[in-house]
Amino acid sequence: MTGDFKNFLSLSIVALVSYLAADILKGQPIYDQLLHRMLSKDADYGTTEETRSHKVLLESDVYIGCPMDGEKIEEMLLPPGCLVVSVQRDKREIVPSGSTILQGGDKLILLCSQSFVKVVEEKLNNICKSIRQ
């Protein structure tokens, strides 16, 4: 099949007909349709509308020499409802657990309740953005 053009004409005709049919019928691209369907469903995943609408993503850097440099995530002692969802390290993304050890230069992405934003930002400034004396 490689280097053989005997199926090229039939493949071109099928591609052209499907393109024209989608264009004439004013069809949306399939992935746009699937995304719209997925977002329009009432998928609550065990949370209420009030709880979902009050979640915030925060970003923080882990400075080299800060109190969390070389420590486990579980030692951050974050408030309830706050979760470290991603650690970006050397152009890689790590899905962390409590036993993940942080390193200077990491970038953390946290999910927390809007009511805890100021507390979490203050805590992150103290443990991730300050240098040990």
Short mmCIF file of C-alpha atoms in Angstrom, two decimals:
data_model
loop_
_atom_site.label_atom_id
_atom_site.label_comp_id
_atom_site.label_asym_id
_atom_site.label_seq_id
_atom_site.Cartn_x
_atom_site.Cartn_y
_atom_site.Cartn_z
CA MET A 1 0.00 0.00 0.00
CA THR A 2 2.93 2.35 0.57
CA GLY A 3 3.91 4.12 -2.62
CA ASP A 4 0.71 2.93 -4.32
CA PHE A 5 -1.78 5.50 -5.68
CA LYS A 6 -4.58 3.18 -6.77
CA ASN A 7 -6.79 4.20 -3.77
CA PHE A 8 -5.91 7.90 -3.97
CA LEU A 9 -8.79 8.89 -6.29
CA SER A 10 -11.49 7.16 -4.23
CA LEU A 11 -10.09 8.59 -0.99
CA SER A 12 -10.04 12.10 -2.48
CA ILE A 13 -13.65 11.79 -3.67
CA VAL A 14 -14.86 10.59 -0.26
CA ALA A 15 -13.03 13.43 1.51
CA LEU A 16 -14.44 16.02 -0.91
CA VAL A 17 -18.02 14.71 -0.63
CA SER A 18 -17.90 14.65 3.19
CA TYR A 19 -16.45 18.18 3.27
CA LEU A 20 -19.18 19.46 0.94
CA ALA A 21 -21.95 17.66 2.84
CA ALA A 22 -20.82 19.16 6.16
CA ASP A 23 -20.52 22.60 4.57
CA ILE A 24 -23.93 22.48 2.84
CA LEU A 25 -25.69 21.17 5.96
CA LYS A 26 -23.95 23.82 8.09
CA GLY A 27 -22.56 21.19 10.46
CA GLN A 28 -20.22 22.15 13.29
CA PRO A 29 -16.89 20.40 13.71
CA ILE A 30 -17.36 17.17 15.65
CA TYR A 31 -15.13 18.11 18.59
CA ASP A 32 -17.01 21.39 19.06
CA GLN A 33 -20.27 19.45 19.14
CA LEU A 34 -18.91 16.94 21.65
CA LEU A 35 -17.58 19.70 23.91
CA HIS A 36 -20.93 21.50 23.80
CA ARG A 37 -22.77 18.29 24.69
CA MET A 38 -20.40 17.53 27.54
CA LEU A 39 -20.67 21.03 29.01
CA SER A 40 -24.44 21.23 28.66
CA LYS A 41 -25.11 18.06 30.64
CA ASP A 42 -26.01 18.37 34.30
CA ALA A 43 -22.94 16.56 35.59
CA ASP A 44 -22.49 17.60 39.19
CA TYR A 45 -19.91 14.97 40.22
CA GLY A 46 -21.16 15.03 43.82
CA THR A 47 -20.99 18.79 44.32
CA THR A 48 -23.61 21.50 44.40
CA GLU A 49 -23.72 24.56 42.17
CA GLU A 50 -22.78 26.71 45.15
CA THR A 51 -19.67 24.65 45.87
CA ARG A 52 -18.53 24.50 42.24
CA SER A 53 -18.93 28.23 41.66
CA HIS A 54 -16.71 29.14 44.59
CA LYS A 55 -13.54 27.26 43.66
CA VAL A 56 -10.40 29.13 42.66
CA LEU A 57 -7.13 28.04 41.03
CA LEU A 58 -3.99 29.57 42.54
CA GLU A 59 -0.41 29.44 41.30
CA SER A 60 2.71 29.69 43.39
CA ASP A 61 6.42 29.22 42.85
CA VAL A 62 8.60 27.26 45.27
CA TYR A 63 11.69 29.36 45.86
CA ILE A 64 15.09 27.72 46.25
CA GLY A 65 15.93 27.64 49.96
CA CYS A 66 12.36 28.21 51.15
CA PRO A 67 10.92 26.15 54.05
CA MET A 68 9.13 23.78 51.60
CA ASP A 69 12.21 23.12 49.45
CA GLY A 70 12.90 19.38 49.90
CA GLU A 71 9.73 18.78 51.96
CA LYS A 72 6.62 16.70 51.25
CA ILE A 73 3.38 18.35 50.12
CA GLU A 74 1.55 16.91 53.13
CA GLU A 75 3.75 19.08 55.39
CA MET A 76 2.24 22.25 53.90
CA LEU A 77 -0.75 21.87 56.26
CA LEU A 78 -3.19 23.58 53.91
CA PRO A 79 -6.75 24.32 55.05
CA PRO A 80 -9.50 21.77 54.38
CA GLY A 81 -10.85 21.95 50.84
CA CYS A 82 -7.49 23.05 49.43
CA LEU A 83 -5.67 20.70 47.07
CA VAL A 84 -2.38 20.82 45.16
CA VAL A 85 -3.49 19.61 41.72
CA SER A 86 -0.28 20.05 39.74
CA VAL A 87 3.46 20.48 40.19
CA GLN A 88 5.35 21.76 37.15
CA ARG A 89 9.01 20.83 37.24
CA ASP A 90 11.55 21.17 34.42
CA LYS A 91 8.89 21.42 31.66
CA ARG A 92 7.10 18.34 33.09
CA GLU A 93 3.80 18.25 34.87
CA ILE A 94 3.48 15.99 37.89
CA VAL A 95 0.16 14.97 39.41
CA PRO A 96 1.19 15.08 43.06
CA SER A 97 0.29 13.06 46.11
CA GLY A 98 0.93 13.95 49.72
CA SER A 99 4.31 12.22 49.56
CA THR A 100 5.55 14.23 46.55
CA ILE A 101 8.72 16.09 47.54
CA LEU A 102 8.86 19.71 46.39
CA GLN A 103 12.02 21.21 44.93
CA GLY A 104 13.10 24.80 44.51
CA GLY A 105 11.94 26.04 41.11
CA ASP A 106 8.71 24.04 41.11
CA LYS A 107 5.47 25.76 40.19
CA LEU A 108 2.40 24.70 42.16
CA ILE A 109 -1.21 24.90 41.02
CA LEU A 110 -3.71 24.69 43.85
CA LEU A 111 -7.49 24.41 43.92
CA CYS A 112 -9.18 25.92 46.95
CA SER A 113 -12.42 27.45 48.15
CA GLN A 114 -12.77 31.14 47.48
CA SER A 115 -13.24 31.74 51.21
CA PHE A 116 -9.70 30.44 51.89
CA VAL A 117 -7.85 32.38 49.16
CA LYS A 118 -6.30 35.00 51.45
CA VAL A 119 -5.30 32.41 54.06
CA VAL A 120 -3.74 30.13 51.41
CA GLU A 121 -1.91 32.99 49.67
CA GLU A 122 -0.48 34.16 52.99
CA LYS A 123 0.59 30.60 53.87
CA LEU A 124 2.18 30.14 50.42
CA ASN A 125 4.07 33.42 50.83
CA ASN A 126 5.41 32.23 54.20
CA ILE A 127 6.40 28.67 53.26
CA CYS A 128 7.12 28.79 49.50
CA LYS A 129 8.23 32.34 48.76
CA SER A 130 10.44 33.13 51.72
CA ILE A 131 14.04 32.04 52.24
CA ARG A 132 15.11 30.11 55.37
CA GLN A 133 17.35 32.09 57.68
#
